[in-house]
Amino acid sequence: METTGTNQPTLTPGEAAQFALTLHDATATRAGHGPRAVLVHEPGASLRERRESFREVYGAIVARIGEPTLYGGSAHGPNVRWRDARRIVLLSGDCHRARLSVHDTEGMEADELRTFAWGGAWAADEPHDFDLLPYIWQLDRSGPGERPTEHTGGRTASSLEHFASALELMLGAWIEQLPVQVGGDWAGFSLTSDADRGRRIQLSYALADGLHVSVDDRDGEDTPERDRLMRSRGWHSRDRGWWQAEFPDPDRPEAAEAARLAIAELRARGTLEPKDLRARDVSCKDRGELLLPGLGIRH
């Protein structure tokens, strides 16, 4: 039997579901109600491997207590919440394990709002902290429970390098977390820049389609020279004026390459700072409200 660093045995999916029910139906949030490990990942497990090992545990918990109030995740693992005004049952994870815990709603959310409001890099030469945020994406589909009355404004990137890191973390999180929580539904957004008005760079991910990034180049010349230029930047193909790159079965390297492509294109077309950027058409299959507080730009 596997154990955690506290020598507690890791719960089986069935035991995890029962423990989730105990937390969900408890009349008070007390010490001793978590966190408990419900899954331990193999050392060095890939995003895909962590995703598939988490699927069985998540499915058992949802079968017992229902869909969550808020889907979501951090840069390191899922962050799923069954929430009401009194308590939050939290299923969270990182590259090592996944845990179940229960928290006082007001206290937990106040702490998180302070983290978003006061953390981060104040200058481009300081390290960013997108990887330390409690969650970098969150999806509200009006599920059971009560939605928060206040949402964070998110963390703002201090440089394009910081935004590149935030974007890579977001895409990696989606690859690992979205298929388990929302099945085959796609998620995506468009990037626009004040430095290049009217143009869009589109990024999307779905389990069946993989990771996709494209740029509107309909005003570019359809010449061999232009073709060589765009391919030299890393684009794969051109379709009706849009250059695109597709990664059918992505992992961390593909998330990094998609982010690099988007940033390189923004730079080539004049974007200098994250304040020039905005994420538009942010959606998960046009159902619910998808928030990206860890993306580093306005949306």
PDB file of N, CA, C and O in Angstrom, residues 12 32 41 52 58 83 89 110 138 142 150 173 180 182 194 205 218 220 238 248 250 254 259 273:
ATOM      1  N   THR A  12      -7.886   4.522  -1.926  1.00  0.00           N
ATOM      2  CA  THR A  12      -8.325   3.983  -3.204  1.00  0.00           C
ATOM      3  C   THR A  12      -9.394   4.921  -3.779  1.00  0.00           C
ATOM      4  O   THR A  12      -9.955   5.762  -3.047  1.00  0.00           O
ATOM      5  N   GLY A  32      -8.435  17.593  10.828  1.00  0.00           N
ATOM      6  CA  GLY A  32      -8.609  16.158  10.688  1.00  0.00           C
ATOM      7  C   GLY A  32      -9.413  15.787   9.473  1.00  0.00           C
ATOM      8  O   GLY A  32      -9.514  14.608   9.131  1.00  0.00           O
ATOM      9  N   HIS A  41       1.539  10.003  -7.901  1.00  0.00           N
ATOM     10  CA  HIS A  41       2.039   9.802  -9.259  1.00  0.00           C
ATOM     11  C   HIS A  41       3.406   9.144  -9.241  1.00  0.00           C
ATOM     12  O   HIS A  41       4.201   9.329  -8.306  1.00  0.00           O
ATOM     13  N   GLU A  52      -4.284  10.596 -16.927  1.00  0.00           N
ATOM     14  CA  GLU A  52      -5.014   9.337 -16.952  1.00  0.00           C
ATOM     15  C   GLU A  52      -5.092   8.695 -15.576  1.00  0.00           C
ATOM     16  O   GLU A  52      -6.096   8.057 -15.244  1.00  0.00           O
ATOM     17  N   TYR A  58     -11.015  10.998  -9.925  1.00  0.00           N
ATOM     18  CA  TYR A  58     -11.977  12.086 -10.146  1.00  0.00           C
ATOM     19  C   TYR A  58     -13.350  11.523 -10.493  1.00  0.00           C
ATOM     20  O   TYR A  58     -14.377  11.977  -9.962  1.00  0.00           O
ATOM     21  N   ARG A  83     -18.354  23.970  -3.727  1.00  0.00           N
ATOM     22  CA  ARG A  83     -18.352  25.182  -2.907  1.00  0.00           C
ATOM     23  C   ARG A  83     -19.752  25.611  -2.505  1.00  0.00           C
ATOM     24  O   ARG A  83     -20.685  25.554  -3.307  1.00  0.00           O
ATOM     25  N   VAL A  89     -14.938  22.011  -0.505  1.00  0.00           N
ATOM     26  CA  VAL A  89     -14.252  20.731  -0.629  1.00  0.00           C
ATOM     27  C   VAL A  89     -13.331  20.856  -1.837  1.00  0.00           C
ATOM     28  O   VAL A  89     -13.784  21.138  -2.945  1.00  0.00           O
ATOM     29  N   ALA A 110     -10.466  34.712   0.780  1.00  0.00           N
ATOM     30  CA  ALA A 110      -9.814  35.980   1.134  1.00  0.00           C
ATOM     31  C   ALA A 110      -8.296  35.859   0.993  1.00  0.00           C
ATOM     32  O   ALA A 110      -7.634  36.765   0.473  1.00  0.00           O
ATOM     33  N   GLN A 138     -10.136  28.689 -14.274  1.00  0.00           N
ATOM     34  CA  GLN A 138     -11.310  28.270 -13.512  1.00  0.00           C
ATOM     35  C   GLN A 138     -12.538  28.375 -14.416  1.00  0.00           C
ATOM     36  O   GLN A 138     -12.704  29.354 -15.149  1.00  0.00           O
ATOM     37  N   SER A 142     -22.244  26.830 -13.709  1.00  0.00           N
ATOM     38  CA  SER A 142     -23.472  26.888 -12.900  1.00  0.00           C
ATOM     39  C   SER A 142     -23.831  25.521 -12.334  1.00  0.00           C
ATOM     40  O   SER A 142     -24.997  25.121 -12.325  1.00  0.00           O
ATOM     41  N   GLU A 150     -17.191  37.252  -5.795  1.00  0.00           N
ATOM     42  CA  GLU A 150     -16.084  38.070  -6.265  1.00  0.00           C
ATOM     43  C   GLU A 150     -15.036  37.185  -6.923  1.00  0.00           C
ATOM     44  O   GLU A 150     -14.693  36.126  -6.419  1.00  0.00           O
ATOM     45  N   ALA A 173      -1.305  23.043 -18.440  1.00  0.00           N
ATOM     46  CA  ALA A 173      -2.381  22.722 -17.494  1.00  0.00           C
ATOM     47  C   ALA A 173      -3.605  22.200 -18.239  1.00  0.00           C
ATOM     48  O   ALA A 173      -4.236  21.227 -17.804  1.00  0.00           O
ATOM     49  N   VAL A 180     -10.047  15.418 -18.260  1.00  0.00           N
ATOM     50  CA  VAL A 180     -10.670  14.724 -17.132  1.00  0.00           C
ATOM     51  C   VAL A 180     -11.894  15.484 -16.643  1.00  0.00           C
ATOM     52  O   VAL A 180     -12.942  14.892 -16.364  1.00  0.00           O
ATOM     53  N   VAL A 182     -13.737  18.112 -18.192  1.00  0.00           N
ATOM     54  CA  VAL A 182     -14.813  18.488 -19.136  1.00  0.00           C
ATOM     55  C   VAL A 182     -14.878  17.560 -20.336  1.00  0.00           C
ATOM     56  O   VAL A 182     -15.523  17.883 -21.341  1.00  0.00           O
ATOM     57  N   ASP A 194      -2.581  45.712 -29.423  1.00  0.00           N
ATOM     58  CA  ASP A 194      -2.731  47.105 -29.822  1.00  0.00           C
ATOM     59  C   ASP A 194      -1.694  47.498 -30.866  1.00  0.00           C
ATOM     60  O   ASP A 194      -1.882  48.472 -31.599  1.00  0.00           O
ATOM     61  N   TYR A 205      -7.367  23.905 -27.411  1.00  0.00           N
ATOM     62  CA  TYR A 205      -7.013  22.529 -27.080  1.00  0.00           C
ATOM     63  C   TYR A 205      -8.283  21.722 -26.869  1.00  0.00           C
ATOM     64  O   TYR A 205      -9.242  22.184 -26.244  1.00  0.00           O
ATOM     65  N   ARG A 218      -3.876  36.789 -43.678  1.00  0.00           N
ATOM     66  CA  ARG A 218      -4.546  36.981 -44.961  1.00  0.00           C
ATOM     67  C   ARG A 218      -4.060  38.218 -45.704  1.00  0.00           C
ATOM     68  O   ARG A 218      -4.238  38.323 -46.915  1.00  0.00           O
ATOM     69  N   GLY A 220      -0.887  38.938 -45.787  1.00  0.00           N
ATOM     70  CA  GLY A 220       0.480  38.624 -46.215  1.00  0.00           C
ATOM     71  C   GLY A 220       0.497  38.130 -47.653  1.00  0.00           C
ATOM     72  O   GLY A 220      -0.486  37.576 -48.166  1.00  0.00           O
ATOM     73  N   ARG A 238      -0.365  26.512 -44.266  1.00  0.00           N
ATOM     74  CA  ARG A 238      -1.209  27.688 -44.516  1.00  0.00           C
ATOM     75  C   ARG A 238      -2.544  27.230 -45.074  1.00  0.00           C
ATOM     76  O   ARG A 238      -2.609  26.407 -45.988  1.00  0.00           O
ATOM     77  N   PRO A 248      -1.090  16.976 -32.353  1.00  0.00           N
ATOM     78  CA  PRO A 248      -2.222  16.068 -32.092  1.00  0.00           C
ATOM     79  C   PRO A 248      -2.194  15.391 -30.731  1.00  0.00           C
ATOM     80  O   PRO A 248      -3.242  15.116 -30.148  1.00  0.00           O
ATOM     81  N   PRO A 250      -0.256  16.274 -27.571  1.00  0.00           N
ATOM     82  CA  PRO A 250       0.746  17.143 -26.937  1.00  0.00           C
ATOM     83  C   PRO A 250       1.109  16.726 -25.522  1.00  0.00           C
ATOM     84  O   PRO A 250       0.343  16.107 -24.801  1.00  0.00           O
ATOM     85  N   GLU A 254       5.378  20.247 -26.457  1.00  0.00           N
ATOM     86  CA  GLU A 254       4.472  20.839 -27.438  1.00  0.00           C
ATOM     87  C   GLU A 254       3.788  22.087 -26.889  1.00  0.00           C
ATOM     88  O   GLU A 254       3.567  23.058 -27.624  1.00  0.00           O
ATOM     89  N   ALA A 259       3.491  28.003 -27.267  1.00  0.00           N
ATOM     90  CA  ALA A 259       3.679  29.311 -26.640  1.00  0.00           C
ATOM     91  C   ALA A 259       4.783  30.090 -27.345  1.00  0.00           C
ATOM     92  O   ALA A 259       4.646  31.293 -27.589  1.00  0.00           O
ATOM     93  N   GLU A 273       5.051  44.784 -25.081  1.00  0.00           N
ATOM     94  CA  GLU A 273       4.750  44.580 -23.668  1.00  0.00           C
ATOM     95  C   GLU A 273       3.412  43.861 -23.507  1.00  0.00           C
ATOM     96  O   GLU A 273       2.531  43.963 -24.369  1.00  0.00           O
TER      97      GLU A 273
END
